[in-house]
XYZ file of C-alpha atoms in Angstrom:
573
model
C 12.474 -126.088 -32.144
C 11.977 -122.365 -32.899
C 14.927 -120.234 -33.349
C 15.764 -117.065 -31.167
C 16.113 -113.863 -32.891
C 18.787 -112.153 -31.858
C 18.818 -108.209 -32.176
C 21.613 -106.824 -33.967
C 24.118 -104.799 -32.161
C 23.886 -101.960 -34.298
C 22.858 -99.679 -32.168
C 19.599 -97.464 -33.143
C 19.168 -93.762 -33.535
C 16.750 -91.406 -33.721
C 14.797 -90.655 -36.870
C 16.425 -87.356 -38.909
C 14.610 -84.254 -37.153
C 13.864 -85.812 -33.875
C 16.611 -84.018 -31.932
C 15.668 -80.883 -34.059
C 11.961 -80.781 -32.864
C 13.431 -80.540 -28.972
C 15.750 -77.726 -29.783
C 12.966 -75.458 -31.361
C 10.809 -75.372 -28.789
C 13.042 -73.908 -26.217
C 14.069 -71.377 -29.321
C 10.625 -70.402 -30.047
C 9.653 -69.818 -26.272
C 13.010 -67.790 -25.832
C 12.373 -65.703 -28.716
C 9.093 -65.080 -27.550
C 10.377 -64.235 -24.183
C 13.016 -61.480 -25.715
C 9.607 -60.162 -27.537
C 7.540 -59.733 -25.272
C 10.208 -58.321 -22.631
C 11.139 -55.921 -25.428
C 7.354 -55.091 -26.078
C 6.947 -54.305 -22.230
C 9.782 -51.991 -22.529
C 8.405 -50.109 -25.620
C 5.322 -50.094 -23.900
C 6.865 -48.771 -20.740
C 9.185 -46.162 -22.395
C 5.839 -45.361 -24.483
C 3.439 -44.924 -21.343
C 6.399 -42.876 -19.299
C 6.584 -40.889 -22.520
C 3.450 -39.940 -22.319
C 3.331 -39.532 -18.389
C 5.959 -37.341 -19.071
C 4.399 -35.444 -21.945
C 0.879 -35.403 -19.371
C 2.957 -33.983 -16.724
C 4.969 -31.338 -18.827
C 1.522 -30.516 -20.033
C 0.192 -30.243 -16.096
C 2.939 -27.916 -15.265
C 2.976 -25.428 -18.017
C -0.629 -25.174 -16.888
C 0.218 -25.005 -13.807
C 2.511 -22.276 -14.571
C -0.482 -20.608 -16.507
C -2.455 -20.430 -13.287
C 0.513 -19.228 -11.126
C 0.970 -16.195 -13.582
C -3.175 -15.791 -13.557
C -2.441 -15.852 -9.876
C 0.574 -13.188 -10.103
C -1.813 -10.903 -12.485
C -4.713 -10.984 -10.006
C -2.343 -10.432 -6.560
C -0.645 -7.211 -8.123
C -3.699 -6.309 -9.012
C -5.178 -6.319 -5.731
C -1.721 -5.030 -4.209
C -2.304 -1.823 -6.494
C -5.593 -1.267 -6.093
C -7.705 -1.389 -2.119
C -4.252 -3.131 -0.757
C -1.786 -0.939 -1.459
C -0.795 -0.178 2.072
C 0.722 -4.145 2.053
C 3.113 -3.566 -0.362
C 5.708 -1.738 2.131
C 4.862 -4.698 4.575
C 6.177 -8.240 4.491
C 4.612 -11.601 4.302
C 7.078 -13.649 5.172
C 5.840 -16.614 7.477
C 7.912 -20.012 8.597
C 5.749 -22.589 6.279
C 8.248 -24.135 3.968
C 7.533 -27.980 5.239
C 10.304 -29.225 3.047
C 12.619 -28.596 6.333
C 11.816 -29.146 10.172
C 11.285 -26.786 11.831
C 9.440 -24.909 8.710
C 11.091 -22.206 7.214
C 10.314 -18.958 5.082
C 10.293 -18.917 2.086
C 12.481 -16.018 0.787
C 16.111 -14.659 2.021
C 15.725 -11.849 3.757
C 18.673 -8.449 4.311
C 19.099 -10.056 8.019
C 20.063 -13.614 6.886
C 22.142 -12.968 3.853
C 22.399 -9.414 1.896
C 23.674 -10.546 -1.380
C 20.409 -13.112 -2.032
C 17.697 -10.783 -1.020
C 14.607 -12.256 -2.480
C 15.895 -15.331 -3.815
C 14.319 -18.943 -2.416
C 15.329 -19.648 0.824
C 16.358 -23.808 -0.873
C 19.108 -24.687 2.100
C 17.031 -24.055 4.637
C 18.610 -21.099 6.009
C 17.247 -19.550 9.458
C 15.494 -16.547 7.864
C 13.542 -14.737 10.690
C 9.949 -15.341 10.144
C 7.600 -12.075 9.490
C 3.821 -11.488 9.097
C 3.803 -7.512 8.970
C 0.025 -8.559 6.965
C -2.199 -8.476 10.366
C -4.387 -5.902 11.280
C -2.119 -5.190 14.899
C 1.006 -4.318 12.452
C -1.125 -2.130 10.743
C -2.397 -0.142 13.441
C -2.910 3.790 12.675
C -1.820 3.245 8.605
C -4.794 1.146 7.943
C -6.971 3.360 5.563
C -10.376 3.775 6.311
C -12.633 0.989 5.580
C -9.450 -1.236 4.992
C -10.192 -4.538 6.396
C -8.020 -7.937 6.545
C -11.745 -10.112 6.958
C -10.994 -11.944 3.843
C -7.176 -11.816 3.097
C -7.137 -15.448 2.884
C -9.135 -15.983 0.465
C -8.548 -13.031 -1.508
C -5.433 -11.711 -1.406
C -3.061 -14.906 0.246
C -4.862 -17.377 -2.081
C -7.736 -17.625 -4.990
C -8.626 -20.110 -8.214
C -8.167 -19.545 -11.541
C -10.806 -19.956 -14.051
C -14.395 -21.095 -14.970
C -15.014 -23.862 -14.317
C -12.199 -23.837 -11.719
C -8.362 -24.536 -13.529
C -6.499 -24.174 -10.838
C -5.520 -22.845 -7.144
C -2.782 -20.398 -6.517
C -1.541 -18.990 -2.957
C 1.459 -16.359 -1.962
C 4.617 -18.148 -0.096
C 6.035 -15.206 0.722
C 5.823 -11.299 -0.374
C 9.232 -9.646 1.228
C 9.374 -5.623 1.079
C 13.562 -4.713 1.133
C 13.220 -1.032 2.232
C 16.956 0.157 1.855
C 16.732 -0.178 -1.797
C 12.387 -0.089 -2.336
C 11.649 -3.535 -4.087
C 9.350 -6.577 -3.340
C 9.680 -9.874 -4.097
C 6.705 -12.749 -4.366
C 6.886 -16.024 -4.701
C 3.262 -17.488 -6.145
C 2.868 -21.752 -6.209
C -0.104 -22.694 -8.812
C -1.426 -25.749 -9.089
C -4.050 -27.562 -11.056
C -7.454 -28.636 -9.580
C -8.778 -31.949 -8.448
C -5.818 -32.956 -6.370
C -2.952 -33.003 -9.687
C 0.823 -33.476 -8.470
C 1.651 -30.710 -11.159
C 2.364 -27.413 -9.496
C 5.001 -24.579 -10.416
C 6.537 -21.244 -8.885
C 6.950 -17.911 -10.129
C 9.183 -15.407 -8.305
C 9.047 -11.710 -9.267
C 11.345 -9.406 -8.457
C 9.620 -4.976 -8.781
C 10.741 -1.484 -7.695
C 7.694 0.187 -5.269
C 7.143 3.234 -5.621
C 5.432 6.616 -4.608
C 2.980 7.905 -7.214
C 1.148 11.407 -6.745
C -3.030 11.227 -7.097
C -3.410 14.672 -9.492
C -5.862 17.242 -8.535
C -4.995 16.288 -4.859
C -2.948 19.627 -3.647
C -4.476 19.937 -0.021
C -6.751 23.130 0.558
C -6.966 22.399 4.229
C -4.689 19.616 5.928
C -4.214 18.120 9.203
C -3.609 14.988 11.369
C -7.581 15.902 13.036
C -9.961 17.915 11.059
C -13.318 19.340 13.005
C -14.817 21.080 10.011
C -18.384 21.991 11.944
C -20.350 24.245 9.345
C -16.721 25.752 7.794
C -16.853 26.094 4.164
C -13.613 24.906 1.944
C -14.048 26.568 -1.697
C -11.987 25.898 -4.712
C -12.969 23.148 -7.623
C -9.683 22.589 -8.192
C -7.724 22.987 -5.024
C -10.345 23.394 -2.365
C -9.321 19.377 -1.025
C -9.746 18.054 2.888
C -7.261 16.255 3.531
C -7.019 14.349 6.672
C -3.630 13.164 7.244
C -4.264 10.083 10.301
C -7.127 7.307 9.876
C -7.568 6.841 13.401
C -8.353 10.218 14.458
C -10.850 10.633 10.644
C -12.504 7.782 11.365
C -15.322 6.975 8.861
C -18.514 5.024 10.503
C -18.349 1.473 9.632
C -22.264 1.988 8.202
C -20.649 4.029 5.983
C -18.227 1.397 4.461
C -19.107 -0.100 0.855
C -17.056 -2.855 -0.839
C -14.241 -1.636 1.442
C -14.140 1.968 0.359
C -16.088 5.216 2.695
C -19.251 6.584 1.158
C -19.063 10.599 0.480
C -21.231 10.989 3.682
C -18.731 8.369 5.423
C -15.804 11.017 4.536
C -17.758 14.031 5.898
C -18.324 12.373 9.174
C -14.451 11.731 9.157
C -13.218 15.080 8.974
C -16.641 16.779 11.227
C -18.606 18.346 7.976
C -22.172 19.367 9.571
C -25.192 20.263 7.392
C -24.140 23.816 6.568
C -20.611 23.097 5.374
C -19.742 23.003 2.038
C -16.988 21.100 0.182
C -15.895 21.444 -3.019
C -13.174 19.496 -3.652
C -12.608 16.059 -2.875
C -12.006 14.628 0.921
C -9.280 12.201 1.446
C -7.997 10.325 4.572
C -4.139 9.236 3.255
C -0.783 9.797 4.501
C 1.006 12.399 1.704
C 4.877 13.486 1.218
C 4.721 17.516 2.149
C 7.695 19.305 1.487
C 10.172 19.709 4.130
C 9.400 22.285 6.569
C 11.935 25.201 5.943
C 14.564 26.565 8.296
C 13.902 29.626 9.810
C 17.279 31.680 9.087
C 19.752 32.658 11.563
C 18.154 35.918 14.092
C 19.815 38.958 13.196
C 22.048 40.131 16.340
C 23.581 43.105 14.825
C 27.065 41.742 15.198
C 27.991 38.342 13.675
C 24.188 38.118 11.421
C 23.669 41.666 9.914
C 20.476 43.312 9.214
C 21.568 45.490 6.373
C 24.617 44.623 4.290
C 25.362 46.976 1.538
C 24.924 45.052 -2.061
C 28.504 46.424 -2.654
C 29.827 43.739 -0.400
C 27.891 40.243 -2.121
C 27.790 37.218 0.333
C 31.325 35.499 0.380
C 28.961 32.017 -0.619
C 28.216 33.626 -3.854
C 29.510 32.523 -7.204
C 30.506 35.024 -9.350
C 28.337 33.740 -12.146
C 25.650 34.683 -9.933
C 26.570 38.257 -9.324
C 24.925 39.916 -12.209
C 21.914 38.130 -11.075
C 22.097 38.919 -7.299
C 21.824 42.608 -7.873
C 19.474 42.350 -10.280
C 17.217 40.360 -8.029
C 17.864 42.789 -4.962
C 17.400 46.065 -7.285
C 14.378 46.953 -5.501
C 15.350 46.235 -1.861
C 16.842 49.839 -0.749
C 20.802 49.054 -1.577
C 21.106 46.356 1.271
C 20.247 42.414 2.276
C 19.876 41.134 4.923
C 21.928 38.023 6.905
C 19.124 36.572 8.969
C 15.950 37.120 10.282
C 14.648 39.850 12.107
C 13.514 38.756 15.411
C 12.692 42.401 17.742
C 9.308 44.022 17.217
C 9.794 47.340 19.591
C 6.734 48.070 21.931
C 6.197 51.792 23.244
C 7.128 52.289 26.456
C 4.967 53.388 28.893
C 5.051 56.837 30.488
C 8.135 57.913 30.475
C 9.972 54.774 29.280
C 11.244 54.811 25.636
C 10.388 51.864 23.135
C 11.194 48.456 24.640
C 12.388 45.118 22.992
C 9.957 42.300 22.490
C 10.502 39.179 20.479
C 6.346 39.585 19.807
C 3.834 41.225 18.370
C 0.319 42.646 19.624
C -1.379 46.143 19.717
C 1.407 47.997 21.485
C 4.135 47.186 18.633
C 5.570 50.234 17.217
C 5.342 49.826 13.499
C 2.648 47.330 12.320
C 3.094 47.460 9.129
C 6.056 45.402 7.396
C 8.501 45.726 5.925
C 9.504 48.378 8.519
C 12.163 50.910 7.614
C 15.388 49.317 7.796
C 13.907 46.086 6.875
C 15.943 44.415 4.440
C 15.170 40.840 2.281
C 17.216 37.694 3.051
C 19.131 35.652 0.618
C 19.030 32.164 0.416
C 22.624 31.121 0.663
C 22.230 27.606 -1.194
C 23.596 28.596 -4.438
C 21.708 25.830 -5.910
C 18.402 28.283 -5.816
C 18.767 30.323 -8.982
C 17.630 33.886 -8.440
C 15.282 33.741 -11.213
C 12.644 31.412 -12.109
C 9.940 31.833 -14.609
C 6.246 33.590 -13.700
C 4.204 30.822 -12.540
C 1.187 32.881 -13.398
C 2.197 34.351 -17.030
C 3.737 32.406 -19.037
C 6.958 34.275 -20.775
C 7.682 36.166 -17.864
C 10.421 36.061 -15.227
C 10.181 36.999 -11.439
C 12.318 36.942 -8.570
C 12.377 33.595 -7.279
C 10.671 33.355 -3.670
C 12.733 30.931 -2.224
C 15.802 32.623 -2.891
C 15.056 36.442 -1.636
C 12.326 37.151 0.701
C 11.583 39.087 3.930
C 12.066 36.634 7.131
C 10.544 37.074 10.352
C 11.494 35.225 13.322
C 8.087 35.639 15.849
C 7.252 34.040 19.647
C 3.427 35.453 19.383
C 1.069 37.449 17.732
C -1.270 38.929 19.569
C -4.078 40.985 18.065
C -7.637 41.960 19.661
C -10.115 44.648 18.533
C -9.853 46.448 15.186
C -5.511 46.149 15.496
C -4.517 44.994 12.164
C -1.223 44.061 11.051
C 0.175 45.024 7.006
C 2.007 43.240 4.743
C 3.334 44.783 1.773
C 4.038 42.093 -0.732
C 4.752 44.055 -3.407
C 8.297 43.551 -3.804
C 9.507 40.617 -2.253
C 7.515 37.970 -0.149
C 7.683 37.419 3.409
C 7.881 34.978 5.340
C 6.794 34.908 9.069
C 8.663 32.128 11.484
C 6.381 31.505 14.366
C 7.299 29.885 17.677
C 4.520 30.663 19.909
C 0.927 31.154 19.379
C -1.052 33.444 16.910
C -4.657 35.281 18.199
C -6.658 37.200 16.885
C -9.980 38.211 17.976
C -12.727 40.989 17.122
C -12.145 42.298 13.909
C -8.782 41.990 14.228
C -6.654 40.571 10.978
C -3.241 40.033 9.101
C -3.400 41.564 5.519
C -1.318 41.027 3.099
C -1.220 44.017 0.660
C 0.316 45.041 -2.405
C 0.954 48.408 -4.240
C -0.489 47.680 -8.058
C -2.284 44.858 -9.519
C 0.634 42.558 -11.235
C 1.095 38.582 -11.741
C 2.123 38.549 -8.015
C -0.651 41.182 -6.516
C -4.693 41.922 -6.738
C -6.834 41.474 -10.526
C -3.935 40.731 -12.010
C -3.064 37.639 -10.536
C -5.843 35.636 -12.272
C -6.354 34.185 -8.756
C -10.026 35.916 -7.937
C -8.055 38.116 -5.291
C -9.353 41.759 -5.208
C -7.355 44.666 -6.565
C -3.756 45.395 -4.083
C -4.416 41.941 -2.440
C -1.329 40.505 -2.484
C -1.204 36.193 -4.010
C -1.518 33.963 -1.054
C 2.005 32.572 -1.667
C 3.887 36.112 -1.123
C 3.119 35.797 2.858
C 3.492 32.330 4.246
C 3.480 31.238 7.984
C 5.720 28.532 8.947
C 5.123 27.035 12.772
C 7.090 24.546 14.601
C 8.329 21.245 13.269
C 6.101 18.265 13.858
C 6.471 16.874 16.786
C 4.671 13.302 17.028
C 5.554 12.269 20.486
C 4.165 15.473 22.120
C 7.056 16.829 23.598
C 5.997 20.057 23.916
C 2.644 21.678 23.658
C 1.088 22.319 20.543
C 0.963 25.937 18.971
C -2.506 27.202 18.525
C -2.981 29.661 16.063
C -6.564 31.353 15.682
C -6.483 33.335 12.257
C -8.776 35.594 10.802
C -12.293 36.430 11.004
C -12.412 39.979 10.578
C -13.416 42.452 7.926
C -10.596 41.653 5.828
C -9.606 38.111 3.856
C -6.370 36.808 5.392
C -4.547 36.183 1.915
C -1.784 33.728 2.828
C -0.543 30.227 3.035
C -0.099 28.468 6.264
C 2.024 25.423 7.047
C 2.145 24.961 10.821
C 3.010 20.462 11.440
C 2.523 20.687 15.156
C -0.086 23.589 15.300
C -4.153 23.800 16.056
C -5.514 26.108 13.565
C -8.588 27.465 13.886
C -10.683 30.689 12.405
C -12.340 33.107 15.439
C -15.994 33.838 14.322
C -16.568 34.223 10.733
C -17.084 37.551 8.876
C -15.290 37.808 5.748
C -15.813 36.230 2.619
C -13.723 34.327 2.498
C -11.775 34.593 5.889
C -9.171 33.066 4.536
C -7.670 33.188 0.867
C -5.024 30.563 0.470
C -4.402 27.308 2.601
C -3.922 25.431 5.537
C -1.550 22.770 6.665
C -1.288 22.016 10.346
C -1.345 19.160 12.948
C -5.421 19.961 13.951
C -8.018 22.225 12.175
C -10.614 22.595 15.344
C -12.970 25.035 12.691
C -15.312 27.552 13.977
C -18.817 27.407 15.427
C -19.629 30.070 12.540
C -21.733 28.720 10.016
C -20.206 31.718 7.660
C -16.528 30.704 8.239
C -14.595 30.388 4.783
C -11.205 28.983 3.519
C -11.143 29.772 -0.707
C -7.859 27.943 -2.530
C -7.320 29.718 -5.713
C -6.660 27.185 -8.011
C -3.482 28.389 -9.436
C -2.122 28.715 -5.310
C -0.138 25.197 -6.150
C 1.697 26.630 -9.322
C 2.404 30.088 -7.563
C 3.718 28.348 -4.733
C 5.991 26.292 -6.943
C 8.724 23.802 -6.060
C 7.814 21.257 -4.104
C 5.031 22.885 -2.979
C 2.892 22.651 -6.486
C 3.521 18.427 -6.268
C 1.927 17.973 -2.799
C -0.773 15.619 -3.209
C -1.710 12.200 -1.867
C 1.004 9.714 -2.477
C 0.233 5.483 -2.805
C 2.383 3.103 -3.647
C 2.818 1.276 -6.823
C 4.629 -1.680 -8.029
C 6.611 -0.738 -11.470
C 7.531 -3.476 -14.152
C 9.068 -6.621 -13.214
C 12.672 -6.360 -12.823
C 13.028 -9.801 -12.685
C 11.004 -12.929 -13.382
C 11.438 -16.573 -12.676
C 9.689 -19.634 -13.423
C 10.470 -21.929 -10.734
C 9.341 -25.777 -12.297
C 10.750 -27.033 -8.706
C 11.010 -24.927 -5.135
């Protein structure tokens, strides 16, 4: 009989380790685990660092092509576009709000953030002042808008092609003259990286040199008239739409010499020598003609004993040293009655005009007495424009003053005007006509800075400097409220040496006889010219310094942007 074995009831364990080699497995993956989720996180961190460093990079290119874009736009705005930078560009196409907005704050929506960006989405009215209908009449000639998309509102930067750039907004403030624009550039080939620059710039007005106008007006009809003078002898036609240059005579946006004599009516025979311009310009203000002497409360001869109660006494000395030659007396005003001789047995009669039957033709009459300037500003002395170390009476200060309706002249009837002393100055309301040989001279006693040789102005000898006998006309007058002066100067045997500034006036020369028929220049509202092929208008090219003041700076005007007076880079709008 075999025996059963019986198992022990010792109960059995595991072999040393065997409990061990289950634990390390779940160890070993978990360690791995913590690796490999830290490894993903380096390599994240490492790949957004270097998105991050890519897209830093893409921006300050970005920025790069906004300021290539800022460069090229203020070039553009300085140069054939000038006339935008008084206008804004200030459209509703922000898309970060609904409805769109502009870009920019403007005076209307907020005063104290003109310029800055428009980020809250305020209501800022929406303005595009860039269209050829806003323009209108101040569009220069040849100026066109054809391509103001794609080269003025937007462009690329580069070759090959680094970027795009456009203008958001370009917003004029008038009250105190500065611009602002806002550029976006962004990199080519669809790139997320874009960037802003805002700049903030005074605009100002900037004289052209060599520009003082020979012969000005709103309309010029030159025909076969003759404008002399190197220097000075400039056309200068005031209003594009009434110069308009022939569009075959447009290149690259600017009017061909020929396109500019068509503008201002230059036939064959006429001869220019200066340039011809069709721009708005800044002309001095036209002067006040002084108070008309009555005889009662505006005197007509004031002894120098008893000085104007205006006057300082550090001026006194110079006030009767200024008025040494006038005859012991000034005068209040303006003299304003030009006797006629009464016919048969009437005596002389009163006329505010002059024509063939005035008494005395010749001025200053007896008893003619110069006017003083009462703004004690005006010194009384100024130093000779035409000889340098010298000293002369100022001309705006004391001068002989006129106040005219017409003058009226036919025949040989000439009218003198001795400029020897003091200039004169001839307010007139009405209409000026001369015709025949008839003619306004302006004469003077010996040959001087001021008078003849002397002068250095080409003038003959006792032919007095065009600026000692000026003509002022009426005010402008741009809605046509009343009718326009005409004045029809010289043509007769004798130059007319003088300077004529007449804003709401057709000026014109009768015939054409003289060489030249007029000596000086011409500022008025229309020059209608003469059907003489012989008709003349010289400028002496020193007639801007003798006319001084204001006078000698009149020349075309165009805006300019000055320096940045502020800049921002704008990584976010």
């Amino acid at each position: 009989m075999m025996k059963k074995r019986i198992r022990s009831p010792k109960r059995r364990y595991p072999p040393l380790g065997h409990w061990q080699r289950g634990f390390t497995l779940p160890l070993v993956l978990g360690m791995g685990l913590i690796m490999i989720v830290v490894a993903l996180t380096l390599l994240s961190r490492s790949q957004l660092d270097v998105s991050t460093a890519s897209l830093q990079k893409q921006t300050q290119q970005a920025f790069a092509v906004a300021e290539g874009g800022m460069a090229r736009t203020l070039g553009l705005l300085n140069g054939n576009y000038q006339v935008l930078l008084r206008r804004t560009y200030n459209p509703a196409t922000n898309l970060n709000f609904n409805p769109p907005r502009p870009y920019l704050i403007d005076r209307s929506t907020d005063a104290t953030k003109i310029g800055q960006p428009n980020t809250s989405g305020l209501a800022v009215p929406s303005v595009n002042a860039w269209t050829a209908q806003s323009l209108g009449s101040d569009a220069p000639p040849c100026f066109t808008l054809d391509n103001l998309n794609t080269l003025v509102l937007s462009g690329t930067i580069g070759t090959p092609v680094q970027g795009n750039y456009r203008i958001l907004s370009y917003l004029y403030d008038a009250p105190t003259q500065t611009g602002h624009l806002l550029i976006e550039g962004r990199l080519a080939n669809d790139s997320p990286a874009n960037a802003f620059i805002l700049q903030k710039m005074m605009i100002t007005d900037r004289s052209v040199p060599a520009n003082f106008p020979g012969l000005l007006a709103e309309s010029i009809d030159l025909g076969n008239n003759d404008v002399f003078g190197t220097v000075s002898g400039n056309v200068i036609c005031t209003n594009p739409a009434k110069c308009i240059v022939p569009p075959t005579e447009c290149s690259n946006g600017q009017p061909t010499l020929e396109g500019l004599r068509r503008a201002v009516g230059a036939l064959n025979n006429s001869i220019i020598e200066g340039t011809i311009a069709i721009n708005k310009i800044d002309l001095p203000p036209l002067p006040t003609p002084p108070a008309p002497v009555n005889g009662s409360s505006v005197l007509g001869n004031v002894p120098l004993s008893s000085p104007p109660p205006w006057l300082p006494l550090d001026q006194l000395n110079d006030f009767q040293a200024a008025l040494g030659k006038a005859g012991g007396y000034y005068s209040q005003g303006a003299y304003n009655n030009f006797p006629t001789r009464g016919q048969g047995k009437q005596g002389p009669q009163d006329s505010p005009d002059i024509n063939g039957n005035t008494m005395t033709p010749s001025f200053p009459r007896p008893g003619d007495y110069p006017y003083v300037d009462p703004n004690s500003s005006i010194p009384f002395f100024i130093p000779d424009p035409l000889q340098p170390g010298g000293k002369i009476v100022n001309p705006e200060k004391v001068y002989y003053a006129y106040r005219i309706d017409d003058i009226d002249l036919q025949g040989s009837e000439t009218l003198q005007f001795n400029t020897t002393n003091y200039p004169i100055r001839l307010y007139v309301s009405g209409n000026i006509t001369l015709s025949g040989q008839a003619g306004i001279q302006n004469i003077c006693d010996s040959d001087s800075s001021t008078c003849g040789t002397d002068a250095n102005m080409g003038l003959p000898s006792q032919i007095g400097t065009p600026d000692r006998l000026r003509i002022y006309g009426n005010p402008p007058d741009p809605s046509n409220a009343r009718t326009d002066q005409a004045f029809t100067l010289s043509g007769g045997a004798t130059a007319g040496s003088l300077f004529v500034y007449a804003p709401d006036a057709k000026v014109g020369i009768n015939g054409g006889s003289s060489d030249p028929d007029i000596f000086g220049a011409v500022w008025a509202k229309e020059w209608n010219g003469s059907s003489s092929n012989n008709a003349e208008i010289r400028v002496p090219d020193r007639l801007p310094e003798a006319l001084g003041g204001e006078y000698a700076n009149a020349s075309i005007v165009v805006a300019r942007t000055t320096e940045a007076s502020n800049w921002y880079r704008l990584a976010q709008y």
